[in-house]
Amino acid sequence: MHAVILDGSERDDSATGMAHQVISDELSRFDWSVESIRLCDLEVADCRGCFGCWTRTPGLCIIDDAGRDIAKSVVQCDLLIFLTPVTFGGYSFTLKKAIDRLIPNVLPFFKKIGGEIHHVPRYDRYARFVGIGVLSEPDAEMKDVFNALVERNAINLYSPAHAAEVVTVGEGIQSVTSSVRRALLKVEAIE
Amino acid sequence: MTHTRTALLLVGSPFGFRSTSSSLGSYLMDRLTETGFTTNKVHIHKSVKSQEGIDELLHLVGISDLVVLTFPLYVDSLPAPVIKTMEIITKHREEAADTRRQKIIAISNSGFPKANQNLVALEVCRCFAQKSGFEWAGGLALGMGPVISRKPLNELGGMVRNVKKALDVTALALSEGRIIPEEATKHMTKSILPRRLYMWMGNRLWKYEAKKNGVIDRIREKPHST
Ligand SMILES: Cc1cc2nc3c(=O)[nH]c(=O)nc-3n(C[C@H](O)[C@H](O)[C@H](O)COP(=O)(O)O)c2cc1C
């Protein structure tokens, strides 16, 4: 089983770095192969909004850079993890750049999912999905927004199971580990 | 002497001033001009590419009484460059310690029909306002944004009457120092077209585009399967 961690933190962010290590260690203990993608080390262009990935080069972004490889890793993994400093309740710019480049992985056509209209999946299977946010200080509102965003993304990513957890800078490793475990347990990635 | 109020439109679509985001924002700006506001416009994606653009953006934000942020919904949230801009503005304001009272509103438009899919993105905008010291004056959410197809609202006839009503009510409220009234949010969430018609038109349009580009046979291709 293969997991992909999309890490949207900056190089000097030790709290998110610790969370990354914890996620990776927990998964490795349960025999997952872990692909850690540190987005700040990669050149990922911004989505141009052209929909060429639907009507010119179906399934492929027209920009040939790391964004394409990330979209491929996301399709091929069994567990997708978004790890990010919580930024105004949502994802950091660095993570969001990569997420905006994931729309080649769905079809343009509309269909109803749970009473709402969404896109038709392009692939036969999609990964389980976990969002781990790192808050710079305790903030109940931002935590709620983060949880709601993961919830909504899970629909658009067709995740068969999903979970969100938020930790705060300054939390000890034990506390971060128990949050990470809770999320991984919820999606049945660990026992 | 009375102070002329200044409003800034921040357009957060890669298509800049030729986007649905810009159509919505420009209509609002025109109404604000009628009530005595002076207005400026910035295309976010272009501005954040250079230090010069960033400096200009920060200057225009600094002199504004009202900031209007318009953007398309991207994967349930804001397009990445808009988040980057928010990060830059927040950092700048923390350092500058500007204490002027400034309001901000946000207008999100989505491809899916239901306006409420934009609500999380508007919550992100509200958190940004709080974090960067703006007074949050509310958000507007529009579904079926592509129907506007980047045209000025005044060229679209009766189809966008509720969108215009929402923006008229919003402009009046803002000019009187109020926040976006519920009446405006309600008008904006009304469907521009019947849902079934929108879905049918959308599905046909994608096929038409793919056919034009000679890839209709490959439209369901799975390039990342192997
Ligand atoms: C990368 C990308 C992601 C998108 N994600 C969503 C989405 O999650 N929900 C939605 O309703 N529309 C989504 N859309 C559609 C846009 O929000 C819609 O086309 C919008 O009207 C574009 O507005 P603009 O002309 O201001 O750029 C997405 C489009 C792109 C290119």
PDB file of N, CA, C and O in Angstrom, chain B residues 28 103-107 136-140 166-167 169-171 173-174 177-186:
ATOM      1  N   LEU B  28     -20.065  45.956  -9.506  1.00  0.00           N
ATOM      2  CA  LEU B  28     -20.160  46.532  -8.154  1.00  0.00           C
ATOM      3  C   LEU B  28     -19.365  47.844  -8.072  1.00  0.00           C
ATOM      4  O   LEU B  28     -19.836  48.840  -7.496  1.00  0.00           O
ATOM      5  N   LYS B 103     -12.691  48.185   5.390  1.00  0.00           N
ATOM      6  CA  LYS B 103     -13.616  47.054   5.246  1.00  0.00           C
ATOM      7  C   LYS B 103     -13.163  46.153   4.103  1.00  0.00           C
ATOM      8  O   LYS B 103     -12.526  46.607   3.159  1.00  0.00           O
ATOM      9  N   ILE B 104     -13.574  44.896   4.196  1.00  0.00           N
ATOM     10  CA  ILE B 104     -13.331  43.986   3.069  1.00  0.00           C
ATOM     11  C   ILE B 104     -14.576  43.125   2.840  1.00  0.00           C
ATOM     12  O   ILE B 104     -15.257  42.740   3.813  1.00  0.00           O
ATOM     13  N   ILE B 105     -14.888  42.891   1.577  1.00  0.00           N
ATOM     14  CA  ILE B 105     -15.927  41.910   1.230  1.00  0.00           C
ATOM     15  C   ILE B 105     -15.326  40.934   0.218  1.00  0.00           C
ATOM     16  O   ILE B 105     -14.305  41.232  -0.401  1.00  0.00           O
ATOM     17  N   ALA B 106     -15.975  39.791   0.051  1.00  0.00           N
ATOM     18  CA  ALA B 106     -15.493  38.823  -0.944  1.00  0.00           C
ATOM     19  C   ALA B 106     -16.670  38.317  -1.780  1.00  0.00           C
ATOM     20  O   ALA B 106     -17.788  38.176  -1.273  1.00  0.00           O
ATOM     21  N   ILE B 107     -16.388  38.080  -3.063  1.00  0.00           N
ATOM     22  CA  ILE B 107     -17.405  37.516  -3.964  1.00  0.00           C
ATOM     23  C   ILE B 107     -16.789  36.290  -4.629  1.00  0.00           C
ATOM     24  O   ILE B 107     -15.781  36.392  -5.336  1.00  0.00           O
ATOM     25  N   TRP B 136     -14.634  42.696   8.471  1.00  0.00           N
ATOM     26  CA  TRP B 136     -15.321  41.801   7.521  1.00  0.00           C
ATOM     27  C   TRP B 136     -16.741  42.317   7.289  1.00  0.00           C
ATOM     28  O   TRP B 136     -17.533  42.401   8.216  1.00  0.00           O
ATOM     29  N   ALA B 137     -17.033  42.672   6.029  1.00  0.00           N
ATOM     30  CA  ALA B 137     -18.367  43.222   5.732  1.00  0.00           C
ATOM     31  C   ALA B 137     -19.214  42.235   4.941  1.00  0.00           C
ATOM     32  O   ALA B 137     -20.246  42.596   4.388  1.00  0.00           O
ATOM     33  N   GLY B 138     -18.780  40.983   4.898  1.00  0.00           N
ATOM     34  CA  GLY B 138     -19.629  39.934   4.335  1.00  0.00           C
ATOM     35  C   GLY B 138     -19.166  39.391   2.996  1.00  0.00           C
ATOM     36  O   GLY B 138     -18.259  39.931   2.359  1.00  0.00           O
ATOM     37  N   GLY B 139     -19.817  38.293   2.588  1.00  0.00           N
ATOM     38  CA  GLY B 139     -19.433  37.643   1.335  1.00  0.00           C
ATOM     39  C   GLY B 139     -20.661  37.314   0.497  1.00  0.00           C
ATOM     40  O   GLY B 139     -21.767  37.163   1.017  1.00  0.00           O
ATOM     41  N   LEU B 140     -20.451  37.216  -0.812  1.00  0.00           N
ATOM     42  CA  LEU B 140     -21.517  36.822  -1.731  1.00  0.00           C
ATOM     43  C   LEU B 140     -21.065  35.585  -2.494  1.00  0.00           C
ATOM     44  O   LEU B 140     -19.894  35.497  -2.903  1.00  0.00           O
ATOM     45  N   ALA B 166     -28.478  41.802  -6.326  1.00  0.00           N
ATOM     46  CA  ALA B 166     -27.608  41.532  -5.172  1.00  0.00           C
ATOM     47  C   ALA B 166     -26.503  42.574  -5.083  1.00  0.00           C
ATOM     48  O   ALA B 166     -26.197  43.098  -3.999  1.00  0.00           O
ATOM     49  N   LEU B 167     -25.907  42.899  -6.232  1.00  0.00           N
ATOM     50  CA  LEU B 167     -24.792  43.841  -6.230  1.00  0.00           C
ATOM     51  C   LEU B 167     -25.270  45.279  -5.999  1.00  0.00           C
ATOM     52  O   LEU B 167     -24.582  46.074  -5.353  1.00  0.00           O
ATOM     53  N   VAL B 169     -27.882  46.144  -4.145  1.00  0.00           N
ATOM     54  CA  VAL B 169     -28.176  46.226  -2.701  1.00  0.00           C
ATOM     55  C   VAL B 169     -26.872  46.320  -1.907  1.00  0.00           C
ATOM     56  O   VAL B 169     -26.749  47.081  -0.944  1.00  0.00           O
ATOM     57  N   THR B 170     -25.883  45.540  -2.358  1.00  0.00           N
ATOM     58  CA  THR B 170     -24.576  45.545  -1.680  1.00  0.00           C
ATOM     59  C   THR B 170     -23.915  46.921  -1.781  1.00  0.00           C
ATOM     60  O   THR B 170     -23.413  47.459  -0.785  1.00  0.00           O
ATOM     61  N   ALA B 171     -23.932  47.502  -2.982  1.00  0.00           N
ATOM     62  CA  ALA B 171     -23.287  48.812  -3.188  1.00  0.00           C
ATOM     63  C   ALA B 171     -23.943  49.868  -2.298  1.00  0.00           C
ATOM     64  O   ALA B 171     -23.245  50.658  -1.651  1.00  0.00           O
ATOM     65  N   ALA B 173     -25.608  49.432   0.501  1.00  0.00           N
ATOM     66  CA  ALA B 173     -25.269  49.184   1.913  1.00  0.00           C
ATOM     67  C   ALA B 173     -23.854  49.662   2.222  1.00  0.00           C
ATOM     68  O   ALA B 173     -23.618  50.360   3.210  1.00  0.00           O
ATOM     69  N   LEU B 174     -22.908  49.306   1.350  1.00  0.00           N
ATOM     70  CA  LEU B 174     -21.506  49.681   1.600  1.00  0.00           C
ATOM     71  C   LEU B 174     -21.332  51.199   1.572  1.00  0.00           C
ATOM     72  O   LEU B 174     -20.576  51.765   2.363  1.00  0.00           O
ATOM     73  N   GLY B 177     -22.116  52.631   4.779  1.00  0.00           N
ATOM     74  CA  GLY B 177     -21.293  52.147   5.894  1.00  0.00           C
ATOM     75  C   GLY B 177     -21.827  50.888   6.552  1.00  0.00           C
ATOM     76  O   GLY B 177     -21.390  50.509   7.639  1.00  0.00           O
ATOM     77  N   ARG B 178     -22.770  50.210   5.867  1.00  0.00           N
ATOM     78  CA  ARG B 178     -23.313  48.959   6.417  1.00  0.00           C
ATOM     79  C   ARG B 178     -22.593  47.759   5.809  1.00  0.00           C
ATOM     80  O   ARG B 178     -21.866  47.895   4.841  1.00  0.00           O
ATOM     81  N   ILE B 179     -22.865  46.578   6.373  1.00  0.00           N
ATOM     82  CA  ILE B 179     -22.294  45.354   5.810  1.00  0.00           C
ATOM     83  C   ILE B 179     -23.265  44.791   4.759  1.00  0.00           C
ATOM     84  O   ILE B 179     -24.381  45.296   4.622  1.00  0.00           O
ATOM     85  N   ILE B 180     -22.855  43.760   4.040  1.00  0.00           N
ATOM     86  CA  ILE B 180     -23.723  43.179   3.001  1.00  0.00           C
ATOM     87  C   ILE B 180     -25.003  42.662   3.656  1.00  0.00           C
ATOM     88  O   ILE B 180     -24.943  41.818   4.552  1.00  0.00           O
ATOM     89  N   PRO B 181     -26.164  43.167   3.235  1.00  0.00           N
ATOM     90  CA  PRO B 181     -27.403  42.700   3.871  1.00  0.00           C
ATOM     91  C   PRO B 181     -27.796  41.297   3.402  1.00  0.00           C
ATOM     92  O   PRO B 181     -27.401  40.873   2.308  1.00  0.00           O
ATOM     93  N   GLU B 182     -28.580  40.644   4.224  1.00  0.00           N
ATOM     94  CA  GLU B 182     -29.035  39.284   3.896  1.00  0.00           C
ATOM     95  C   GLU B 182     -29.795  39.248   2.569  1.00  0.00           C
ATOM     96  O   GLU B 182     -29.701  38.285   1.824  1.00  0.00           O
ATOM     97  N   GLU B 183     -30.515  40.339   2.309  1.00  0.00           N
ATOM     98  CA  GLU B 183     -31.276  40.429   1.055  1.00  0.00           C
ATOM     99  C   GLU B 183     -30.335  40.206  -0.148  1.00  0.00           C
ATOM    100  O   GLU B 183     -30.686  39.511  -1.103  1.00  0.00           O
ATOM    101  N   ALA B 184     -29.153  40.782  -0.080  1.00  0.00           N
ATOM    102  CA  ALA B 184     -28.196  40.645  -1.191  1.00  0.00           C
ATOM    103  C   ALA B 184     -27.700  39.208  -1.312  1.00  0.00           C
ATOM    104  O   ALA B 184     -27.643  38.644  -2.417  1.00  0.00           O
ATOM    105  N   THR B 185     -27.360  38.590  -0.172  1.00  0.00           N
ATOM    106  CA  THR B 185     -26.860  37.205  -0.240  1.00  0.00           C
ATOM    107  C   THR B 185     -27.947  36.283  -0.811  1.00  0.00           C
ATOM    108  O   THR B 185     -27.647  35.365  -1.562  1.00  0.00           O
ATOM    109  N   LYS B 186     -29.189  36.590  -0.468  1.00  0.00           N
ATOM    110  CA  LYS B 186     -30.295  35.751  -0.974  1.00  0.00           C
ATOM    111  C   LYS B 186     -30.446  35.894  -2.486  1.00  0.00           C
ATOM    112  O   LYS B 186     -30.580  34.910  -3.194  1.00  0.00           O
TER     113      LYS B 186
END
